[in-house]
Tab-separated table of C-alpha atoms and ligand atoms in Angstrom:
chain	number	residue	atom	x	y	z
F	14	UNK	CA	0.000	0.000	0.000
F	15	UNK	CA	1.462	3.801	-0.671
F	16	UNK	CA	1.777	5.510	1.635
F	17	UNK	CA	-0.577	8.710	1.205
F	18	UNK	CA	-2.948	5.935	1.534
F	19	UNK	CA	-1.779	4.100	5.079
F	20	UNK	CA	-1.694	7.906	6.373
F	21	UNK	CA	-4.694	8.538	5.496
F	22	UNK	CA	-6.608	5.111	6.785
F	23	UNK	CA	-4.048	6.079	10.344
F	24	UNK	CA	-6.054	9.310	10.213
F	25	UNK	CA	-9.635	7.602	9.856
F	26	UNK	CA	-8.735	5.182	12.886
F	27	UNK	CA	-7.223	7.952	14.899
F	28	UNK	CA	-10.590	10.026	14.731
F	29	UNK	CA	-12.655	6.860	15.203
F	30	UNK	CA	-10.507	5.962	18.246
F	31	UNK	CA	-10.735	9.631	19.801
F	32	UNK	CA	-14.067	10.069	19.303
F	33	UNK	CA	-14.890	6.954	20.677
F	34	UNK	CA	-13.146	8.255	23.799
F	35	UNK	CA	-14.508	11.689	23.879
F	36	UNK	CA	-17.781	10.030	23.976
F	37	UNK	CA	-17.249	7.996	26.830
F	38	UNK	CA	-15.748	11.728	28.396
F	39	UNK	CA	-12.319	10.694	28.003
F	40	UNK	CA	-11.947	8.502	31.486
F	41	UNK	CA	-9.295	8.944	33.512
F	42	UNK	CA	-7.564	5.566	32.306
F	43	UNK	CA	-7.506	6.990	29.142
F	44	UNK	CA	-6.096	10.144	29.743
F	45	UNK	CA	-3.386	8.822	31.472
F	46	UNK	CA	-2.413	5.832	29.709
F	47	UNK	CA	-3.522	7.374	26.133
F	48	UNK	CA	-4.372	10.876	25.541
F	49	UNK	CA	-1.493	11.958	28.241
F	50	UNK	CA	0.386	8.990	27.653
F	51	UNK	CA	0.627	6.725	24.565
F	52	UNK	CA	-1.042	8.958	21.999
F	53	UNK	CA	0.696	11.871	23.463
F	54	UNK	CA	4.525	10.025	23.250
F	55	UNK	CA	3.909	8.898	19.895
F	56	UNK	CA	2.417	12.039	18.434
F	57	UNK	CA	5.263	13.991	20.024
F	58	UNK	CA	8.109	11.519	18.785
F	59	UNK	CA	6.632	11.852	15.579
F	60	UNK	CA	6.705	15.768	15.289
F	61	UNK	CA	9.993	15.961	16.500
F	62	UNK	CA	11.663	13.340	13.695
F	63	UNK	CA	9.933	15.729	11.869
F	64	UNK	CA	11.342	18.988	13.451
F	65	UNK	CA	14.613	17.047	13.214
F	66	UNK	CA	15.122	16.956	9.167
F	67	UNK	CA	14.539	20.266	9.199
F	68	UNK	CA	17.439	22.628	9.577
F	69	UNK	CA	20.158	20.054	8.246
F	70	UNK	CA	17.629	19.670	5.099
F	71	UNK	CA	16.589	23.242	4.624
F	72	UNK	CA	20.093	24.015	5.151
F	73	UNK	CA	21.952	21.584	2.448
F	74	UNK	CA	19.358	21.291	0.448
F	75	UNK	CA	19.508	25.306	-0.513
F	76	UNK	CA	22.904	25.021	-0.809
F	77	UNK	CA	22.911	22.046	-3.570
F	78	UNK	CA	20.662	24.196	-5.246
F	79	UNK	CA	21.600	27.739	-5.363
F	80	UNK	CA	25.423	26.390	-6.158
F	81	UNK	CA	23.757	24.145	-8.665
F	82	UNK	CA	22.854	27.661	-10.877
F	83	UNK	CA	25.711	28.397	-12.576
F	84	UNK	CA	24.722	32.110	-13.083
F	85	UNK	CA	23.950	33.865	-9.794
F	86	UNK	CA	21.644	36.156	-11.124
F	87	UNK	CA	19.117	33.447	-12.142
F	88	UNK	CA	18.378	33.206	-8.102
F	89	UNK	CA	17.913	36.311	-8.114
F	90	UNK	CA	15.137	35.704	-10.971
F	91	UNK	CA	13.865	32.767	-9.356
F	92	UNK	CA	13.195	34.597	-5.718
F	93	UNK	CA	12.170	37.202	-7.176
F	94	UNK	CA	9.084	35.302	-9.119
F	95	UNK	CA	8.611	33.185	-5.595
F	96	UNK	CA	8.107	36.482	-3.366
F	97	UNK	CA	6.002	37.867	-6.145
F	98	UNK	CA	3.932	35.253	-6.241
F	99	UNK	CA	3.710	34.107	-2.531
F	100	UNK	CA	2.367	38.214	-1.700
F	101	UNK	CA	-0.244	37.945	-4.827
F	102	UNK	CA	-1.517	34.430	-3.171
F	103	UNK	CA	-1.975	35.760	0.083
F	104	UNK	CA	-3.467	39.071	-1.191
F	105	UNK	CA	-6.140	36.719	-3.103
F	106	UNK	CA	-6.643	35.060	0.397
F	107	UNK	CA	-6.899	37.555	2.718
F	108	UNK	CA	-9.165	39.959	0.149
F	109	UNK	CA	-10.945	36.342	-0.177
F	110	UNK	CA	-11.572	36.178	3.429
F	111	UNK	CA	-12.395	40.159	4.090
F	112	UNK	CA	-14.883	39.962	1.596
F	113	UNK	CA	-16.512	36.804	3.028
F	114	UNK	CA	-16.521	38.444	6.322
F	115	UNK	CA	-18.147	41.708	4.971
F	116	UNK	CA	-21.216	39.221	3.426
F	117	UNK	CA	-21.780	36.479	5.676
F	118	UNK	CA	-21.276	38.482	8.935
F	119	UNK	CA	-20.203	35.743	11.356
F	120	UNK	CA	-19.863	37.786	14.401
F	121	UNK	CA	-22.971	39.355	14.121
F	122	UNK	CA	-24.579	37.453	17.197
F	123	UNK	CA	-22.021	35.156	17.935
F	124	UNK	CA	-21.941	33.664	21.416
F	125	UNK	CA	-19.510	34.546	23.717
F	126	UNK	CA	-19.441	31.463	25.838
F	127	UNK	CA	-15.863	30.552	24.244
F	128	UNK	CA	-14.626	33.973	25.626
F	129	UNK	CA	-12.542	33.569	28.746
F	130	UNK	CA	-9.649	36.118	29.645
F	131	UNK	CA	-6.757	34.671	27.812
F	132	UNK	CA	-3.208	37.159	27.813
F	133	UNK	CA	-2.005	37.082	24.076
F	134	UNK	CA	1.727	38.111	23.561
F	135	UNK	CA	2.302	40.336	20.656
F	136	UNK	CA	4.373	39.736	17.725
F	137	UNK	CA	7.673	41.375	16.304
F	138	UNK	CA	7.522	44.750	14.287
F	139	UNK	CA	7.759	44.133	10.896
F	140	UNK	CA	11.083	46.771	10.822
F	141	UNK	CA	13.013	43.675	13.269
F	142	UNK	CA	11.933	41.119	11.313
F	143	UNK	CA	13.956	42.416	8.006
F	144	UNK	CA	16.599	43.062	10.403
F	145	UNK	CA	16.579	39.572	11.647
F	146	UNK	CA	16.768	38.004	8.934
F	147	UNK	CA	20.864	38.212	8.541
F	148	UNK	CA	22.007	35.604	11.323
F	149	UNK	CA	24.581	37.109	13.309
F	150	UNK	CA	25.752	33.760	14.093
F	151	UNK	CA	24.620	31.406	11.309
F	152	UNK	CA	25.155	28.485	13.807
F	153	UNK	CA	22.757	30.378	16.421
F	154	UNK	CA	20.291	30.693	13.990
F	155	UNK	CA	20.422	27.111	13.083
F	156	UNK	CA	20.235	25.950	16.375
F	157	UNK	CA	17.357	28.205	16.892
F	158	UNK	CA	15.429	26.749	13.797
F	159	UNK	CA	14.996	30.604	12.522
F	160	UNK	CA	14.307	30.130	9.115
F	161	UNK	CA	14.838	33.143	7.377
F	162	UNK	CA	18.451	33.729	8.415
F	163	UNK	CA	18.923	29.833	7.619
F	164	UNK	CA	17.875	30.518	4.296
F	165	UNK	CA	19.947	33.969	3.857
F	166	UNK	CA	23.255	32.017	4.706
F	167	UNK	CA	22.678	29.002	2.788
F	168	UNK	CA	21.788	30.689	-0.602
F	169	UNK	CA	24.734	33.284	0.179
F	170	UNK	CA	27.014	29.974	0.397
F	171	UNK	CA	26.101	28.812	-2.353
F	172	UNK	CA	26.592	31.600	-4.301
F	173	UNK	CA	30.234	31.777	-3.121
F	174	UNK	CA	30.578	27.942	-4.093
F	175	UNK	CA	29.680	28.611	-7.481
F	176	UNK	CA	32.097	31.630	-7.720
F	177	UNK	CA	34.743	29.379	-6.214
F	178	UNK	CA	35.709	27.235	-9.249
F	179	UNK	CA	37.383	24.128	-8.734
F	180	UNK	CA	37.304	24.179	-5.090
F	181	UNK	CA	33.603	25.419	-5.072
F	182	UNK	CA	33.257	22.167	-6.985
F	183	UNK	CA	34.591	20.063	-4.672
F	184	UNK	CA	32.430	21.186	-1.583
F	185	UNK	CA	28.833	21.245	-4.040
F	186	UNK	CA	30.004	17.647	-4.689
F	187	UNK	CA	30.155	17.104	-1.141
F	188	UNK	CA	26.668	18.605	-0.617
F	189	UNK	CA	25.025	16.578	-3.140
F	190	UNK	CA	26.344	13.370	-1.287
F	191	UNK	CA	25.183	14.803	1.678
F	192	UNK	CA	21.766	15.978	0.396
F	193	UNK	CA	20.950	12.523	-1.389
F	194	UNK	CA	21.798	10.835	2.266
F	195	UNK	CA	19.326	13.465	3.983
F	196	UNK	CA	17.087	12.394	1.707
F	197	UNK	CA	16.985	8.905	2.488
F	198	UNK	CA	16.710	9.966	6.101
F	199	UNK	CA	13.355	11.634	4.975
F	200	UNK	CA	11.729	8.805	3.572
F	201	UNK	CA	12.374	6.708	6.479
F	202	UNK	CA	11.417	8.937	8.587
F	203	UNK	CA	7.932	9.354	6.479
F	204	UNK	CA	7.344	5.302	6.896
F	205	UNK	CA	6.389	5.664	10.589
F	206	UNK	CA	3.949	8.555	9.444
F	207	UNK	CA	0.826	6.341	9.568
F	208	UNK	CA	1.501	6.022	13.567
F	209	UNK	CA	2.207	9.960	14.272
F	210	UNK	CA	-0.545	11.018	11.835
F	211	UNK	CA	-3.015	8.690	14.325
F	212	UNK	CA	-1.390	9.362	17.545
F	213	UNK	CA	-2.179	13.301	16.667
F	214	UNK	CA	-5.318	12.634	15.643
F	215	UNK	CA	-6.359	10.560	18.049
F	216	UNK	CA	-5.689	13.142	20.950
F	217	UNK	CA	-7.238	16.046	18.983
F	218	UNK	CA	-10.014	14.030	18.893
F	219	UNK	CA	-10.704	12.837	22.112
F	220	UNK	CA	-9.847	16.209	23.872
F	221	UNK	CA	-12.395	18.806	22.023
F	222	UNK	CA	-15.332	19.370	23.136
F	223	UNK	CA	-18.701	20.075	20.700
F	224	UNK	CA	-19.238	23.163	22.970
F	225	UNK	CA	-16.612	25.545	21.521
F	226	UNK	CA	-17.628	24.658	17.982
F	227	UNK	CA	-21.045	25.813	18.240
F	228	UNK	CA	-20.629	29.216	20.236
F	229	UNK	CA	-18.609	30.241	16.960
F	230	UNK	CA	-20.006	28.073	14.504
F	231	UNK	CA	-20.117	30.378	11.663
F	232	UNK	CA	-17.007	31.405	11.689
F	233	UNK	CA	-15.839	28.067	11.740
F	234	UNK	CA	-17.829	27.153	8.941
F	235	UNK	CA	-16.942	30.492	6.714
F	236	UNK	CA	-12.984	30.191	7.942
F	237	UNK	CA	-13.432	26.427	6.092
F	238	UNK	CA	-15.148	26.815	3.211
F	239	UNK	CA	-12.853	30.252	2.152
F	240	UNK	CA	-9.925	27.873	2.810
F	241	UNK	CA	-10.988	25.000	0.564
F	242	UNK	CA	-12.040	27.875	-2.364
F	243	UNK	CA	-8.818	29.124	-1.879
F	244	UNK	CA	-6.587	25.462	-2.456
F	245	UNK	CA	-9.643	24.440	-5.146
F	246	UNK	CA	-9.978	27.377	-7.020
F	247	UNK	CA	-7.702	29.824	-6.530
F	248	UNK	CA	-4.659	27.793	-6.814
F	249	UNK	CA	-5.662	25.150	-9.839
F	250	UNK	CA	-6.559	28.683	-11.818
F	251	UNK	CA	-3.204	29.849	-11.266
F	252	UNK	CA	-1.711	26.372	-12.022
F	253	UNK	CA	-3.675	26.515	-15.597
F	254	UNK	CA	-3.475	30.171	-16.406
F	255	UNK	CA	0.354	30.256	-15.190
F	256	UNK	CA	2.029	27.296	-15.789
F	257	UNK	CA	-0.064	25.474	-18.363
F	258	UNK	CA	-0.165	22.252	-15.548
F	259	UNK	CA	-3.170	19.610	-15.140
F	260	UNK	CA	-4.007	21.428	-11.296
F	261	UNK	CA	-6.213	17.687	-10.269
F	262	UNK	CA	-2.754	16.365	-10.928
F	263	UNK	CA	-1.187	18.768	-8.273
F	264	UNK	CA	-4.010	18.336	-5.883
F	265	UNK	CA	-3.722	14.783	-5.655
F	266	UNK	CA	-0.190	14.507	-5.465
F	267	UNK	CA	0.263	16.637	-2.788
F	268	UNK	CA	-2.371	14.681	-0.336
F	269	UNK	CA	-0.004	13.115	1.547
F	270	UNK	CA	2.115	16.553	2.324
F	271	UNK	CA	-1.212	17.668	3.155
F	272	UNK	CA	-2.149	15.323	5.602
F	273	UNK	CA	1.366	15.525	6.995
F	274	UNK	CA	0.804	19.595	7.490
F	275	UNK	CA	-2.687	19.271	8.964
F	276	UNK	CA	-1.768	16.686	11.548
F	277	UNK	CA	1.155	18.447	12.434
F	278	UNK	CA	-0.179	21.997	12.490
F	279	UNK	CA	3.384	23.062	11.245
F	280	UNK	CA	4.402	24.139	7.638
F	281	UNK	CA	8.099	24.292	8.997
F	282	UNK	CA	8.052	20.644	9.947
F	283	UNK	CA	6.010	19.713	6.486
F	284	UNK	CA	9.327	20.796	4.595
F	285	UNK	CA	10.861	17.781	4.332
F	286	UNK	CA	7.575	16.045	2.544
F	287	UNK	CA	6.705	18.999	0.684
F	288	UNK	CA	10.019	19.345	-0.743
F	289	UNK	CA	10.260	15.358	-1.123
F	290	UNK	CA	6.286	15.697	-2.931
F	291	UNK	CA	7.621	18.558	-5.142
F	292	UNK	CA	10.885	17.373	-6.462
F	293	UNK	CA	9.896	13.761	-6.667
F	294	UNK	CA	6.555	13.729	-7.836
F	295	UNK	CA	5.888	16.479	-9.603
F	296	UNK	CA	9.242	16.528	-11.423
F	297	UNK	CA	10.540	20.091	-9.623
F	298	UNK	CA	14.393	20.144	-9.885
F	299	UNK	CA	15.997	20.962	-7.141
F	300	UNK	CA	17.830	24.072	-8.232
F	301	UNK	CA	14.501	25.613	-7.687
F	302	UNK	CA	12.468	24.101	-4.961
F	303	UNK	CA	15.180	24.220	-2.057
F	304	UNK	CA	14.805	27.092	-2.342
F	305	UNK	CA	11.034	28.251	-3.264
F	306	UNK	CA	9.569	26.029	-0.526
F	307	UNK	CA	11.552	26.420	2.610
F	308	UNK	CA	10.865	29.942	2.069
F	309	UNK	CA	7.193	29.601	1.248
F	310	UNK	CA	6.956	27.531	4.242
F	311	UNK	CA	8.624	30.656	6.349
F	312	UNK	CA	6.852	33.675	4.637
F	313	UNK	CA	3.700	32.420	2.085
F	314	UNK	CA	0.769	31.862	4.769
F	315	UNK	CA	-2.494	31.940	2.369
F	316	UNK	CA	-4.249	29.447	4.773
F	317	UNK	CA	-3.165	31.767	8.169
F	318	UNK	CA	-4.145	34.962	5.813
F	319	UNK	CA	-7.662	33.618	5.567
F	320	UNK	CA	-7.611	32.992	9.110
F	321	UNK	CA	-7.207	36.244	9.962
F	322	UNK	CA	-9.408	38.533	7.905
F	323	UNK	CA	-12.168	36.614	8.893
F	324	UNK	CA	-11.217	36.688	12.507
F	325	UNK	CA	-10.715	40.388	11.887
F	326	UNK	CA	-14.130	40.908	10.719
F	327	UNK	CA	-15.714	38.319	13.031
F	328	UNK	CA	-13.893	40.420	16.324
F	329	UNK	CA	-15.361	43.869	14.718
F	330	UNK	CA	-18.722	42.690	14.321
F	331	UNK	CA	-18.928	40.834	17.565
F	332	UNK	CA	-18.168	44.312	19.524
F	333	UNK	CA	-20.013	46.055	16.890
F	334	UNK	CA	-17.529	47.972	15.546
F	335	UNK	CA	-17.387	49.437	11.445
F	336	UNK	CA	-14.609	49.408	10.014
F	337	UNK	CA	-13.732	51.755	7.174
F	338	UNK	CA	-12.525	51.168	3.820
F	339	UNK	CA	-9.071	52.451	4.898
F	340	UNK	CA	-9.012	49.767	7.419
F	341	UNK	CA	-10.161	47.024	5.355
F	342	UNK	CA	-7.595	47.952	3.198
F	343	UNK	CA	-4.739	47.897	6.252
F	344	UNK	CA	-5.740	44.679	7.417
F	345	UNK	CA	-4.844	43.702	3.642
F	346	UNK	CA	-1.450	44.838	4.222
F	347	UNK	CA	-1.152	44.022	7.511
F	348	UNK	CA	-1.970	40.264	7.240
F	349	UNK	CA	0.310	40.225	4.383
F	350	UNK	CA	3.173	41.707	6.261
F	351	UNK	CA	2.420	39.621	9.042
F	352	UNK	CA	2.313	36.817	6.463
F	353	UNK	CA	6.126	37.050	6.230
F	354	UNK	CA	6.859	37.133	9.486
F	355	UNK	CA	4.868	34.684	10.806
F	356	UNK	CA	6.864	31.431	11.987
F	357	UNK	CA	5.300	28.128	9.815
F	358	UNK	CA	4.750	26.789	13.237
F	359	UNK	CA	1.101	25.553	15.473
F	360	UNK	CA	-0.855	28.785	16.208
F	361	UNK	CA	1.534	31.641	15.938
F	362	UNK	CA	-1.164	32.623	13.472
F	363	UNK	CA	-3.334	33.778	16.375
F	364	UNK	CA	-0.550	34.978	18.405
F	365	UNK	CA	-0.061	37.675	15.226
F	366	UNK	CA	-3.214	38.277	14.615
F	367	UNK	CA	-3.265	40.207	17.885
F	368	UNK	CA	-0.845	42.678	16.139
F	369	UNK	CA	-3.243	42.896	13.520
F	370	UNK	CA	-6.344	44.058	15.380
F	371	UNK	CA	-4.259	46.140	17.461
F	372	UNK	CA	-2.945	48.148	14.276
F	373	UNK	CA	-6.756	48.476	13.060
F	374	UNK	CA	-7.737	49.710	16.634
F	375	UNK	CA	-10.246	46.264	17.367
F	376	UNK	CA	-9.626	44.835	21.188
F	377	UNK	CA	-6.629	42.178	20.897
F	378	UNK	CA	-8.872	40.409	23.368
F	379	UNK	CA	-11.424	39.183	20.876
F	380	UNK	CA	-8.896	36.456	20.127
F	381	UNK	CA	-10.027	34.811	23.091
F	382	UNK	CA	-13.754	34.206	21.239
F	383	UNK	CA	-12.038	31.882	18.671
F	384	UNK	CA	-9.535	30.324	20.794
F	385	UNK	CA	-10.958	27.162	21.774
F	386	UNK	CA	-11.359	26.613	18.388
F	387	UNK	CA	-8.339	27.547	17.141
F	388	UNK	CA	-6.485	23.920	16.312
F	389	UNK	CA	-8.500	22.272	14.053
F	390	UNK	CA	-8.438	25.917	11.894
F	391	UNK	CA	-5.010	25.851	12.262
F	392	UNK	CA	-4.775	22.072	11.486
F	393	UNK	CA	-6.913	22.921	8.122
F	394	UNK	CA	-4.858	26.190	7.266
F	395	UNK	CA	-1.590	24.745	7.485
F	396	UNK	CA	-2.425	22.429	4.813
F	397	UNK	CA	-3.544	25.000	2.642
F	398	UNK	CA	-0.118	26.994	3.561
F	399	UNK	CA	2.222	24.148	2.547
F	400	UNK	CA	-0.265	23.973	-1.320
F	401	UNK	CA	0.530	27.558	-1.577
F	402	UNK	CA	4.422	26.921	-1.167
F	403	UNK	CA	3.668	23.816	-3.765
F	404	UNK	CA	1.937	25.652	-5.909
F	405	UNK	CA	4.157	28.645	-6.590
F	406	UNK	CA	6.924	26.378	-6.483
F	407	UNK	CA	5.386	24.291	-9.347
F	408	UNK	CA	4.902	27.578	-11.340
F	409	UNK	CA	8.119	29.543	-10.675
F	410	UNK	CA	9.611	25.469	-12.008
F	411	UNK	CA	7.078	25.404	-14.900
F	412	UNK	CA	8.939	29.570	-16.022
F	413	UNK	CA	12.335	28.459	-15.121
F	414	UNK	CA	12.689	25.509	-17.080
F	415	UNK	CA	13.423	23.200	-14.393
F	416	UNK	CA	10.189	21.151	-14.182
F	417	UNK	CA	10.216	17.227	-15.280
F	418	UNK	CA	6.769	17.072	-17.078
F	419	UNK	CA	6.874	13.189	-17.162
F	420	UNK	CA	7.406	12.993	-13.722
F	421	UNK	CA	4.609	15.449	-13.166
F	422	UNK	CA	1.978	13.697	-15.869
F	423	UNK	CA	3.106	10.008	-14.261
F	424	UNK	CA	0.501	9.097	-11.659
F	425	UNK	CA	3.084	6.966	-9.917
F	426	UNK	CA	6.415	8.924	-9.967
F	427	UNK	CA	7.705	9.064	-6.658
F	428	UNK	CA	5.297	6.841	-4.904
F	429	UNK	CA	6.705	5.765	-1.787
F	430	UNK	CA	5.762	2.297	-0.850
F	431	UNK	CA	6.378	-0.489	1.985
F	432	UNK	CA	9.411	-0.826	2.654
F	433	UNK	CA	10.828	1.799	-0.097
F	434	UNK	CA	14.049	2.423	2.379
F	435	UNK	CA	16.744	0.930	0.423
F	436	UNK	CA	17.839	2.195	-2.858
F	437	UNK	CA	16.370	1.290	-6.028
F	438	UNK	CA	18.028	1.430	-9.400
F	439	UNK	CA	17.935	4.372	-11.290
F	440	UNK	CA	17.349	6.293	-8.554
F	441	UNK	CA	20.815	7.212	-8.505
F	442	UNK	CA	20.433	9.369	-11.696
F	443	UNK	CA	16.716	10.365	-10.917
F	444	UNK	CA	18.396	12.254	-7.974
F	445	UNK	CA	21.450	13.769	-9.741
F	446	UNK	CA	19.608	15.293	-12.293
F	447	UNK	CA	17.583	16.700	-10.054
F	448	UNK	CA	20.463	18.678	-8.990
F	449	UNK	CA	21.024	20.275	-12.218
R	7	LIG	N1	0.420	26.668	11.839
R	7	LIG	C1	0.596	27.510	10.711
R	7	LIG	C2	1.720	26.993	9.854
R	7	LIG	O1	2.632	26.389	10.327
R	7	LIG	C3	0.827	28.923	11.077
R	7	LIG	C4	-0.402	29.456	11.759
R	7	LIG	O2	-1.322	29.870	11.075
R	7	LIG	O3	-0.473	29.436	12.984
R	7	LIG	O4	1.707	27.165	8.676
């Protein structure tokens, strides 16, 4: 069986077995043997093998590819395309969302029994995050996880590898060895997916309770069905209109990346299968998605976007508040700024959105309405984050040359299957050209 497939049937049983506890109130056996025991151990190990691949990945695998352009300037091309795209996509979203707000009016008569006093912390000016983005110490950084600055130094040492020669030559070789081997670590890692992805799953659903839902129901409900016009819709018509690509080809290829991102509630920890989805089966070469998707995963937040305009609107008309056109329109650039400095981790989201309404002048504290309801949104949005970062990849690929079309048109390419761990032939070259 694939292994989209055993993820998703780990899913199923996960909800089944949570609900089944919820049901019977969670007992206290269960809570601490499973929901603060088994589920809870295996869920966590799972995330962090995850959180693991991460820096050494994001970090070698930008290096392979911005040394792998022989002309420097074509990075600058290729980011350049990426950023454009990844603030149109969450414009589209968050204009999406506003607009949805303004017509279905989800906070008009919403029920505050979710509110409780919750302290939110606020996030970082937009000013400190440019600044932060050059690591002062590139090893700090990396043992902080901070993206950005991860990025910043990789692609600037790859540059200087390419401008190095012969010797520059003999460390990208070194890389590539390195990369292919981090690679391998991925896939194994992905085999014990089926067990996280129902350990998470499992918990979330034995732990929520039906009463949250319903005091904020609508917004729930709009917050869902803006994110699922956004990956359906938005993104297949910029697949076809952009880059000429079959978008129910995309969609179904990414499913298991998807699945990874909404158990995990972490676009930074998805990486390693989105970059694994778009290089090996849709045919992206590498030269362009080390690059393009660790930094979608850092600064393109479509899903997070829609989030918060409808939260924004939801909080104004719960205290009753109109908001102007000019404020509409700063919430637009707001959430896109915020967009970029938002960290692809669980429910910073929320935590920025509280420097969102406090720019627009709506109480910060409104947050606490949608709280309680917060991780299955987040769950939901993160999955349509890590699409976005697909998606523009795919395009940006599809402009730059650097997209395998039989790879992309072959149902199977890529498939990873039971016991997939060991090397198969041909891969060899598969992965080296890749690199070019
Ligand atoms: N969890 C989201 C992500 O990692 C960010 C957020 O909206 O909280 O993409």
């Amino acid at each position: 069986m694939n292994l989209s497939a055993r993820i998703f049937i780990g899913m199923i049983i996960g909800a089944v077995v949570g609900l089944i506890l919820n049901f019977m109130g969670n007992p206290e056996w269960s809570e601490t043997w499973l929901t603060g025991g088994l589920f809870h151990v295996i869920g966590a190990i799972f995330v962090a093998l995850l959180k693991m691949l991460v820096v050494p990945l994001v970090f070698v695998s930008i290096v392979c590819g911005s040394s792998a352009l022989s002309d420097p300037k074509a990075l600058g091309r290729v980011g350049g395309k990426a950023i454009g795209l990844y603030l149109l996509t969450t414009g589209i979203a968050v204009t999406l969302a506003l607009t949805a707000a303004i017509i279905f009016k989800p906070g008009v008569g919403a029920n505050p029994t979710a509110m409780e006093g919750t302290q939110v912390a606020a996030g970082k000016p937009f000013t400190q995050v440019l600044i932060d983005m050059i690591p002062t110490n590139p090893v700090g950084a990396m043992a902080d996880a901070q993206m950005l600055p991860i990025i910043i130094f990789s692609v600037l040492l790859g540059v200087s590898i390419t401008l190095s020669g012969r010797k520059g030559q003999r460390v990208s070789d070194w890389f590539n060895d390195i990369n292919h081997v981090i690679m391998k670590l991925v896939h194994i890692v992905m085999h014990v997916a089926p067990y996280g992805v129902f350990a998470l799953i499992a918990n979330l659903a034995a732990t929520s309770s039906a009463g949250d839902f319903l005091a904020v129901g609508r917004y729930i409900l709009l917050v869902f069905a803006v994110l699922f016009l956004h990956a359906l819709v938005v993104y297949p018509t910029l697949l076809v209109t952009l880059g000429r690509l079959n978008p129910k080809t995309f969609l179904w290829k990414m499913r298991a990346a998807m699945m990874f991102a909404f158990s995990t509630a972490s676009s930074n920890a998805t990486i390693p299968v989105t970059l694994e989805t778009v290089q090996d089966r849709l045919g992206v070469k590498n030269r362009v998605s080390s690059f393009t998707v660790p930094l979608g995963a850092t600064i393109n937040m479509d899903g997070t976007a829609i989030m918060q305009g409808i939260a924004t609107g939801f909080i104004a008309q719960f205290y009753g508040i109109e908001l102007t056109l000019a404020q509409y329109l700063m919430v637009v650039v707001m959430v896109i700024m915020a967009s970029i400095g938002t960290a692809g981790v669980p429910s910073v989201g929320l935590v920025v959105l509280a420097g969102v309404l406090t720019q627009v002048g709506l109480p910060a504290e409104g947050i606490a309405l949608i709280l309680g309801v917060d991780r299955l949104l987040d769950m939901t949005r993160t999955a349509v984050n890590i699409t976005g970062d697909a998606a523009v990849t795919t395009i940006v690929a599809v402009s730059e040359n650097a997209i395998d079309l039989d790879v992309y048109n072959d149902p199977k390419a890529g498939l990873i299957h039971d016991g997939d761990a060991d090397d198969e032939p041909g891969e060899e070259t598969r992965v080296l050209e890749n690199q070019s």
